[in-house]
PDB file of C-alpha atoms in Angstrom:
ATOM      1  CA  MET A  30      53.642 111.229 127.810  1.00 47.00           C
ATOM      2  CA  SER A  31      51.988 114.615 127.871  1.00 47.00           C
ATOM      3  CA  THR A  32      52.791 117.859 129.599  1.00 48.00           C
ATOM      4  CA  ASP A  33      50.766 116.565 132.539  1.00 48.00           C
ATOM      5  CA  ASN A  34      53.691 114.273 133.285  1.00 48.00           C
ATOM      6  CA  PHE A  35      55.748 117.316 134.215  1.00 46.00           C
ATOM      7  CA  THR A  36      54.286 118.337 137.558  1.00 45.00           C
ATOM      8  CA  ASP A  37      55.215 121.426 139.504  1.00 45.00           C
ATOM      9  CA  PRO A  38      58.644 121.259 141.114  1.00 43.00           C
ATOM     10  CA  SER A  39      58.734 119.975 144.668  1.00 41.00           C
ATOM     11  CA  PHE A  40      61.430 120.961 147.062  1.00 40.00           C
ATOM     12  CA  GLU A  41      63.398 118.670 149.280  1.00 43.00           C
ATOM     13  CA  GLY A  42      65.773 120.434 151.610  1.00 43.00           C
ATOM     14  CA  GLY A  43      65.495 123.655 149.636  1.00 43.00           C
ATOM     15  CA  GLN A  44      66.392 121.961 146.320  1.00 44.00           C
ATOM     16  CA  PRO A  45      63.921 120.966 143.578  1.00 45.00           C
ATOM     17  CA  SER A  46      63.362 117.225 143.281  1.00 41.00           C
ATOM     18  CA  SER A  47      63.738 116.176 139.634  1.00 45.00           C
ATOM     19  CA  ARG A  48      62.199 112.795 140.448  1.00 45.00           C
ATOM     20  CA  LYS A  49      58.998 114.366 141.671  1.00 40.00           C
ATOM     21  CA  MET A  50      59.070 116.839 138.819  1.00 42.00           C
ATOM     22  CA  PHE A  51      58.680 114.016 136.300  1.00 46.00           C
ATOM     23  CA  ASP A  52      56.252 111.957 138.376  1.00 48.00           C
ATOM     24  CA  ILE A  53      52.667 111.354 137.204  1.00 39.00           C
ATOM     25  CA  SER A  54      49.671 109.850 138.897  1.00 35.00           C
ATOM     26  CA  ARG A  55      47.515 107.068 137.470  1.00 42.00           C
ATOM     27  CA  GLU A  56      44.540 109.409 137.253  1.00 41.00           C
ATOM     28  CA  GLN A  57      46.508 111.881 135.136  1.00 42.00           C
ATOM     29  CA  ARG A  58      47.618 109.146 132.709  1.00 46.00           C
ATOM     30  CA  THR A  59      44.044 107.922 132.350  1.00 45.00           C
ATOM     31  CA  GLU A  60      42.780 111.428 131.706  1.00 45.00           C
ATOM     32  CA  VAL A  61      45.392 112.137 129.038  1.00 46.00           C
ATOM     33  CA  ARG A  62      44.881 108.764 127.380  1.00 47.00           C
ATOM     34  CA  PHE A  63      41.111 108.750 127.076  1.00 45.00           C
ATOM     35  CA  ASN A  64      39.969 112.384 127.163  1.00 49.00           C
ATOM     36  CA  PHE A  65      42.197 113.945 124.534  1.00 50.00           C
ATOM     37  CA  TRP A  66      39.149 114.778 122.401  1.00 51.00           C
ATOM     38  CA  SER A  67      38.085 117.360 124.969  1.00 47.00           C
ATOM     39  CA  ASN A  68      41.455 119.145 125.005  1.00 61.00           C
ATOM     40  CA  SER A  69      40.516 121.633 122.294  1.00 82.00           C
ATOM     41  CA  THR A  70      38.633 122.104 119.065  1.00 87.00           C
ATOM     42  CA  ASN A  71      41.905 122.362 117.154  1.00 89.00           C
ATOM     43  CA  SER A  72      42.998 118.939 118.388  1.00 90.00           C
ATOM     44  CA  VAL A  73      39.761 117.390 117.162  1.00 91.00           C
ATOM     45  CA  LEU A  74      40.032 119.167 113.807  1.00 92.00           C
ATOM     46  CA  LEU A  75      43.590 117.942 113.243  1.00 93.00           C
ATOM     47  CA  VAL A  76      42.706 114.303 113.872  1.00 93.00           C
ATOM     48  CA  LEU A  77      39.444 114.394 111.912  1.00 94.00           C
ATOM     49  CA  LEU A  78      41.083 116.142 108.956  1.00 95.00           C
ATOM     50  CA  SER A  79      43.888 113.577 108.886  1.00 96.00           C
ATOM     51  CA  ILE A  80      41.285 110.775 108.925  1.00 96.00           C
ATOM     52  CA  PHE A  81      39.376 112.449 106.078  1.00 96.00           C
ATOM     53  CA  GLU A  82      42.550 112.831 104.016  1.00 96.00           C
ATOM     54  CA  ALA A  83      43.581 109.239 104.692  1.00 96.00           C
ATOM     55  CA  ILE A  84      40.204 107.808 103.622  1.00 96.00           C
ATOM     56  CA  ILE A  85      40.132 109.753 100.345  1.00 96.00           C
ATOM     57  CA  VAL A  86      43.786 109.166  99.446  1.00 95.00           C
ATOM     58  CA  ILE A  87      43.687 105.465 100.349  1.00 96.00           C
ATOM     59  CA  ALA A  88      40.581 104.947  98.210  1.00 96.00           C
ATOM     60  CA  LEU A  89      42.168 106.710  95.219  1.00 95.00           C
ATOM     61  CA  GLU A  90      45.552 105.016  95.590  1.00 94.00           C
ATOM     62  CA  ALA A  91      43.868 101.618  95.975  1.00 94.00           C
ATOM     63  CA  THR A  92      42.018 102.257  92.704  1.00 92.00           C
ATOM     64  CA  ILE A  93      45.293 103.155  90.970  1.00 91.00           C
ATOM     65  CA  PHE A  94      46.899 100.037  92.421  1.00 90.00           C
ATOM     66  CA  SER A  95      44.071  97.840  91.150  1.00 88.00           C
ATOM     67  CA  LYS A  96      44.088  99.354  87.652  1.00 85.00           C
ATOM     68  CA  PHE A  97      47.864  99.178  87.268  1.00 84.00           C
ATOM     69  CA  TYR A  98      48.616  95.850  88.960  1.00 82.00           C
ATOM     70  CA  HIS A  99      46.361  93.797  86.693  1.00 77.00           C
ATOM     71  CA  THR A 100      48.114  94.913  83.501  1.00 78.00           C
ATOM     72  CA  GLN A 101      51.268  93.842  81.722  1.00 74.00           C
ATOM     73  CA  PHE A 102      52.975  97.092  82.764  1.00 73.00           C
ATOM     74  CA  SER A 103      53.378  95.872  86.349  1.00 68.00           C
ATOM     75  CA  SER A 104      55.791  93.180  85.140  1.00 68.00           C
ATOM     76  CA  ASN A 105      58.058  95.602  83.262  1.00 70.00           C
ATOM     77  CA  ASN A 106      61.296  96.864  84.770  1.00 64.00           C
ATOM     78  CA  LEU A 107      59.974 100.324  85.607  1.00 65.00           C
ATOM     79  CA  GLY A 108      56.580  98.962  86.631  1.00 70.00           C
ATOM     80  CA  LEU A 109      57.780  96.383  89.128  1.00 75.00           C
ATOM     81  CA  GLY A 110      58.149  98.895  91.926  1.00 82.00           C
ATOM     82  CA  ILE A 111      54.925 100.832  91.336  1.00 86.00           C
ATOM     83  CA  PRO A 112      52.634  98.487  93.353  1.00 86.00           C
ATOM     84  CA  VAL A 113      55.146  98.524  96.225  1.00 88.00           C
ATOM     85  CA  TYR A 114      55.377 102.318  96.202  1.00 90.00           C
ATOM     86  CA  LEU A 115      51.589 102.618  96.134  1.00 91.00           C
ATOM     87  CA  MET A 116      51.236 100.300  99.133  1.00 92.00           C
ATOM     88  CA  ILE A 117      53.854 102.257 101.085  1.00 93.00           C
ATOM     89  CA  PHE A 118      52.037 105.497 100.259  1.00 94.00           C
ATOM     90  CA  ILE A 119      48.788 103.963 101.506  1.00 94.00           C
ATOM     91  CA  PHE A 120      50.547 102.903 104.694  1.00 94.00           C
ATOM     92  CA  SER A 121      51.893 106.449 105.092  1.00 94.00           C
ATOM     93  CA  GLN A 122      48.320 107.735 105.299  1.00 95.00           C
ATOM     94  CA  VAL A 123      47.478 105.296 108.086  1.00 95.00           C
ATOM     95  CA  PHE A 124      50.675 106.235 109.900  1.00 95.00           C
ATOM     96  CA  GLN A 125      49.859 109.911 109.461  1.00 95.00           C
ATOM     97  CA  VAL A 126      46.558 109.474 111.308  1.00 95.00           C
ATOM     98  CA  PHE A 127      48.426 107.818 114.179  1.00 94.00           C
ATOM     99  CA  LEU A 128      50.986 110.639 114.172  1.00 93.00           C
ATOM    100  CA  ALA A 129      48.242 113.277 114.407  1.00 93.00           C
ATOM    101  CA  TRP A 130      46.335 111.456 117.147  1.00 93.00           C
ATOM    102  CA  ASP A 131      49.457 110.800 119.197  1.00 90.00           C
ATOM    103  CA  ALA A 132      50.627 114.414 118.836  1.00 90.00           C
ATOM    104  CA  VAL A 133      47.419 115.847 120.297  1.00 90.00           C
ATOM    105  CA  ARG A 134      47.185 113.101 122.911  1.00 87.00           C
ATOM    106  CA  ALA A 135      50.674 113.862 124.184  1.00 84.00           C
ATOM    107  CA  GLN A 136      50.426 117.611 123.472  1.00 85.00           C
ATOM    108  CA  ASN A 137      53.773 117.270 121.710  1.00 87.00           C
ATOM    109  CA  THR A 138      54.589 120.437 119.780  1.00 90.00           C
ATOM    110  CA  ILE A 139      57.609 118.820 118.111  1.00 91.00           C
ATOM    111  CA  GLN A 140      55.429 115.976 116.849  1.00 92.00           C
ATOM    112  CA  VAL A 141      52.907 118.459 115.460  1.00 93.00           C
ATOM    113  CA  ILE A 142      55.747 120.010 113.443  1.00 93.00           C
ATOM    114  CA  ALA A 143      56.897 116.536 112.375  1.00 94.00           C
ATOM    115  CA  PHE A 144      53.343 115.768 111.269  1.00 95.00           C
ATOM    116  CA  LEU A 145      53.300 118.870 109.065  1.00 95.00           C
ATOM    117  CA  LEU A 146      56.654 117.944 107.509  1.00 95.00           C
ATOM    118  CA  PHE A 147      55.500 114.365 106.987  1.00 95.00           C
ATOM    119  CA  ASN A 148      52.418 115.519 105.098  1.00 95.00           C
ATOM    120  CA  ILE A 149      54.574 117.827 102.968  1.00 96.00           C
ATOM    121  CA  CYS A 150      56.616 114.764 102.002  1.00 94.00           C
ATOM    122  CA  CYS A 151      53.381 112.966 101.097  1.00 94.00           C
ATOM    123  CA  PHE A 152      52.354 115.913  98.923  1.00 95.00           C
ATOM    124  CA  VAL A 153      55.732 115.954  97.164  1.00 95.00           C
ATOM    125  CA  TYR A 154      55.479 112.247  96.445  1.00 93.00           C
ATOM    126  CA  ALA A 155      51.881 112.653  95.239  1.00 93.00           C
ATOM    127  CA  VAL A 156      53.204 115.098  92.621  1.00 93.00           C
ATOM    128  CA  PHE A 157      56.185 112.884  91.807  1.00 92.00           C
ATOM    129  CA  GLN A 158      53.840 109.967  91.088  1.00 91.00           C
ATOM    130  CA  PHE A 159      52.878 111.571  87.772  1.00 89.00           C
ATOM    131  CA  LYS A 160      56.342 111.063  86.308  1.00 88.00           C
ATOM    132  CA  GLN A 161      56.885 107.738  88.041  1.00 87.00           C
ATOM    133  CA  ILE A 162      53.756 106.129  86.634  1.00 87.00           C
ATOM    134  CA  ALA A 163      54.104 107.865  83.263  1.00 84.00           C
ATOM    135  CA  ASP A 164      57.554 106.280  82.856  1.00 83.00           C
ATOM    136  CA  ALA A 165      56.143 102.883  83.809  1.00 82.00           C
ATOM    137  CA  LEU A 166      53.364 103.224  81.202  1.00 82.00           C
ATOM    138  CA  ASP A 167      55.759 104.346  78.477  1.00 77.00           C
ATOM    139  CA  SER A 168      55.897 101.157  76.446  1.00 69.00           C
ATOM    140  CA  LYS A 169      57.484 100.741  73.047  1.00 72.00           C
ATOM    141  CA  ASN A 170      55.181  97.846  72.323  1.00 70.00           C
ATOM    142  CA  PRO A 171      52.529  99.059  69.812  1.00 73.00           C
ATOM    143  CA  ASP A 172      50.098  96.425  71.073  1.00 71.00           C
ATOM    144  CA  LEU A 173      50.047  98.096  74.487  1.00 73.00           C
ATOM    145  CA  GLU A 174      49.797 101.659  73.243  1.00 77.00           C
ATOM    146  CA  GLU A 175      46.003 101.823  73.428  1.00 78.00           C
ATOM    147  CA  LEU A 176      45.976 100.320  76.939  1.00 80.00           C
ATOM    148  CA  ALA A 177      48.678 102.752  78.049  1.00 80.00           C
ATOM    149  CA  THR A 178      46.674 105.706  76.725  1.00 82.00           C
ATOM    150  CA  SER A 179      43.489 104.679  78.518  1.00 84.00           C
ATOM    151  CA  LEU A 180      45.351 103.965  81.767  1.00 86.00           C
ATOM    152  CA  THR A 181      47.192 107.278  81.593  1.00 85.00           C
ATOM    153  CA  PHE A 182      43.912 109.149  81.083  1.00 88.00           C
ATOM    154  CA  LEU A 183      42.313 107.514  84.147  1.00 90.00           C
ATOM    155  CA  ILE A 184      45.323 107.421  86.471  1.00 90.00           C
ATOM    156  CA  ASP A 185      46.335 111.030  85.776  1.00 90.00           C
ATOM    157  CA  ARG A 186      42.938 112.245  86.942  1.00 93.00           C
ATOM    158  CA  LEU A 187      43.129 110.143  90.071  1.00 93.00           C
ATOM    159  CA  LEU A 188      46.627 111.447  90.772  1.00 93.00           C
ATOM    160  CA  ILE A 189      45.479 115.039  90.289  1.00 94.00           C
ATOM    161  CA  THR A 190      42.764 114.446  92.880  1.00 95.00           C
ATOM    162  CA  VAL A 191      45.289 112.942  95.305  1.00 95.00           C
ATOM    163  CA  ALA A 192      47.645 115.905  94.897  1.00 95.00           C
ATOM    164  CA  VAL A 193      44.840 118.445  95.315  1.00 96.00           C
ATOM    165  CA  ILE A 194      43.419 116.751  98.426  1.00 95.00           C
ATOM    166  CA  THR A 195      46.877 116.456  99.996  1.00 96.00           C
ATOM    167  CA  GLY A 196      47.782 120.051  99.141  1.00 95.00           C
ATOM    168  CA  VAL A 197      44.541 121.557 100.442  1.00 96.00           C
ATOM    169  CA  CYS A 198      44.781 119.526 103.644  1.00 96.00           C
ATOM    170  CA  GLN A 199      48.364 120.718 104.063  1.00 95.00           C
ATOM    171  CA  LEU A 200      47.230 124.346 103.986  1.00 96.00           C
ATOM    172  CA  LEU A 201      44.650 123.588 106.659  1.00 96.00           C
ATOM    173  CA  TYR A 202      47.268 121.716 108.673  1.00 95.00           C
ATOM    174  CA  PHE A 203      49.469 124.810 108.678  1.00 95.00           C
ATOM    175  CA  TYR A 204      46.680 126.865 110.231  1.00 94.00           C
ATOM    176  CA  ILE A 205      45.639 124.231 112.769  1.00 94.00           C
ATOM    177  CA  GLY A 206      49.271 123.409 113.568  1.00 92.00           C
ATOM    178  CA  ALA A 207      50.046 127.067 114.325  1.00 92.00           C
ATOM    179  CA  ARG A 208      47.088 127.227 116.704  1.00 91.00           C
ATOM    180  CA  LEU A 209      48.115 123.990 118.416  1.00 90.00           C
ATOM    181  CA  TYR A 210      51.718 125.175 118.748  1.00 87.00           C
ATOM    182  CA  GLN A 211      50.534 128.219 120.689  1.00 86.00           C
ATOM    183  CA  GLU A 212      48.034 126.209 122.710  1.00 86.00           C
ATOM    184  CA  PHE A 213      50.427 123.408 123.681  1.00 83.00           C
ATOM    185  CA  GLY A 214      53.234 125.897 124.302  1.00 78.00           C
ATOM    186  CA  TRP A 215      51.099 127.720 126.847  1.00 75.00           C
ATOM    187  CA  LYS A 216      50.149 124.467 128.580  1.00 77.00           C
ATOM    188  CA  ILE A 217      53.806 123.411 128.718  1.00 75.00           C
ATOM    189  CA  TYR A 218      54.735 126.765 130.196  1.00 72.00           C
ATOM    190  CA  LYS A 219      52.086 126.456 132.911  1.00 73.00           C
ATOM    191  CA  LYS A 220      53.286 122.958 133.804  1.00 74.00           C
ATOM    192  CA  ILE A 221      57.072 123.247 133.789  1.00 73.00           C
ATOM    193  CA  GLY A 222      57.508 126.977 134.222  1.00 71.00           C
ATOM    194  CA  ALA A 223      60.094 129.276 132.677  1.00 70.00           C
ATOM    195  CA  ASP A 224      63.234 127.456 133.841  1.00 74.00           C
ATOM    196  CA  PRO A 225      65.426 127.288 130.692  1.00 78.00           C
ATOM    197  CA  GLU A 226      67.090 124.040 131.781  1.00 82.00           C
ATOM    198  CA  ILE A 227      63.806 122.209 132.369  1.00 81.00           C
ATOM    199  CA  ARG A 228      62.320 123.566 129.140  1.00 80.00           C
ATOM    200  CA  ASN A 229      65.388 122.416 127.212  1.00 83.00           C
ATOM    201  CA  MET A 230      65.145 118.953 128.795  1.00 83.00           C
ATOM    202  CA  TYR A 231      61.500 118.700 127.845  1.00 82.00           C
ATOM    203  CA  ARG A 232      62.187 119.880 124.281  1.00 83.00           C
ATOM    204  CA  TRP A 233      64.828 117.188 123.768  1.00 87.00           C
ATOM    205  CA  TYR A 234      62.476 114.647 125.304  1.00 86.00           C
ATOM    206  CA  GLN A 235      59.848 115.526 122.677  1.00 87.00           C
ATOM    207  CA  ILE A 236      62.415 115.424 119.859  1.00 90.00           C
ATOM    208  CA  ILE A 237      63.712 111.972 120.820  1.00 89.00           C
ATOM    209  CA  LEU A 238      60.213 110.523 121.101  1.00 88.00           C
ATOM    210  CA  THR A 239      59.176 111.964 117.742  1.00 90.00           C
ATOM    211  CA  ILE A 240      62.285 110.642 115.965  1.00 92.00           C
ATOM    212  CA  LEU A 241      61.727 107.146 117.373  1.00 90.00           C
ATOM    213  CA  LYS A 242      58.114 107.106 116.198  1.00 90.00           C
ATOM    214  CA  ILE A 243      58.960 108.335 112.689  1.00 92.00           C
ATOM    215  CA  ASP A 244      61.790 105.790 112.499  1.00 90.00           C
ATOM    216  CA  PHE A 245      59.126 103.100 112.637  1.00 89.00           C
ATOM    217  CA  PHE A 246      57.594 104.188 109.313  1.00 91.00           C
ATOM    218  CA  PHE A 247      60.837 104.790 107.442  1.00 91.00           C
ATOM    219  CA  PHE A 248      62.351 101.531 108.627  1.00 89.00           C
ATOM    220  CA  LEU A 249      59.316  99.532 107.504  1.00 89.00           C
ATOM    221  CA  GLY A 250      59.145 101.383 104.188  1.00 88.00           C
ATOM    222  CA  TYR A 251      62.812 100.806 103.407  1.00 88.00           C
ATOM    223  CA  SER A 252      62.724  97.164 104.546  1.00 87.00           C
ATOM    224  CA  ILE A 253      59.701  96.342 102.389  1.00 87.00           C
ATOM    225  CA  GLN A 254      61.301  97.908  99.308  1.00 86.00           C
ATOM    226  CA  TYR A 255      64.570  96.107  99.956  1.00 85.00           C
ATOM    227  CA  LEU A 256      62.810  92.811 100.556  1.00 85.00           C
ATOM    228  CA  VAL A 257      60.519  92.931  97.512  1.00 82.00           C
ATOM    229  CA  LEU A 258      62.516  94.847  94.904  1.00 79.00           C
ATOM    230  CA  VAL A 259      66.154  94.028  95.650  1.00 81.00           C
ATOM    231  CA  LEU A 260      66.453  90.642  97.312  1.00 77.00           C
ATOM    232  CA  GLU A 261      65.685  87.270  95.797  1.00 80.00           C
ATOM    233  CA  PRO A 262      64.206  84.387  97.843  1.00 79.00           C
ATOM    234  CA  ASP A 263      67.439  82.410  97.545  1.00 82.00           C
ATOM    235  CA  ASP A 264      69.619  85.287  98.842  1.00 81.00           C
ATOM    236  CA  SER A 265      71.104  84.813 102.293  1.00 81.00           C
ATOM    237  CA  GLU A 266      69.877  88.287 103.325  1.00 83.00           C
ATOM    238  CA  PHE A 267      66.252  87.396 102.526  1.00 85.00           C
ATOM    239  CA  PRO A 268      65.445  85.365 105.689  1.00 87.00           C
ATOM    240  CA  LEU A 269      67.638  87.659 107.785  1.00 87.00           C
ATOM    241  CA  THR A 270      65.655  90.690 106.647  1.00 86.00           C
ATOM    242  CA  ILE A 271      62.356  88.955 107.412  1.00 89.00           C
ATOM    243  CA  VAL A 272      63.571  88.183 110.934  1.00 89.00           C
ATOM    244  CA  ALA A 273      65.041  91.664 111.419  1.00 86.00           C
ATOM    245  CA  ILE A 274      61.805  93.525 110.578  1.00 87.00           C
ATOM    246  CA  PRO A 275      59.677  92.436 113.593  1.00 89.00           C
ATOM    247  CA  LEU A 276      62.692  92.509 115.931  1.00 90.00           C
ATOM    248  CA  THR A 277      63.606  96.071 114.968  1.00 88.00           C
ATOM    249  CA  CYS A 278      59.981  97.194 115.325  1.00 87.00           C
ATOM    250  CA  LEU A 279      59.927  95.633 118.802  1.00 91.00           C
ATOM    251  CA  PHE A 280      63.144  97.433 119.750  1.00 89.00           C
ATOM    252  CA  LEU A 281      61.693 100.752 118.572  1.00 87.00           C
ATOM    253  CA  VAL A 282      58.563 100.211 120.675  1.00 87.00           C
ATOM    254  CA  LEU A 283      60.725  99.335 123.694  1.00 89.00           C
ATOM    255  CA  ALA A 284      62.866 102.419 123.074  1.00 88.00           C
ATOM    256  CA  VAL A 285      59.786 104.659 123.099  1.00 85.00           C
ATOM    257  CA  TYR A 286      58.559 102.999 126.291  1.00 84.00           C
ATOM    258  CA  ALA A 287      61.987 103.394 127.912  1.00 85.00           C
ATOM    259  CA  VAL A 288      62.158 107.104 127.090  1.00 82.00           C
ATOM    260  CA  MET A 289      58.641 107.706 128.400  1.00 79.00           C
ATOM    261  CA  TYR A 290      58.574 105.649 131.590  1.00 78.00           C
ATOM    262  CA  ILE A 291      62.090 104.644 132.670  1.00 67.00           C
TER     263      ILE A 291
END
């Protein structure tokens, strides 16, 4: 739901009607849903930059995954989780594109801030990958020393590129995000006015929606790690976790829909 959902207050018997205040026409929904590209240049830049970052990072992380997974290091204790962590990081880039697109579509200032924080987390993990993979390649087997050296040489350079791309994009996100915060804030003000109560309601509405959407990523990420790295196929929690994943995702989608339209 965008700021267009918050129409000007109507008065019934001298009192503002909250039901009409939160009403939206079908034409307004269609316009917000399909014409978000024309909202502003900053909106387009945010989405395109997130797509650019995702393409580059996914390509580099997929290369690291391929190089590492087909070696003996992926079967070691410290190396077992590396392919899983790489896949979750790849998924985070896809989710980040959705987060950026949905933020500008809904003109959600809170979600723009959440997007910036999410990318900071991606940057921190991109830096942390150096130590994580270095520990996994630290083998005491002399037969694997040459392979570890060659892999470290290649993967370190790929990881440096990932960290640089993520860091540079983050700086650009700060600039674009600041512009969007001002732009969306002005549009919100024009739609819902200066009433502190209504503005506070709308702010909490944005916060709840953003938390529900981010919950989707963190729940999937945690569930996949728990399913692959902790549980065994013969554990009683294994089938329960498999069943719980799609059900919880469905409940999160329904929760978002309920907050937006009910």
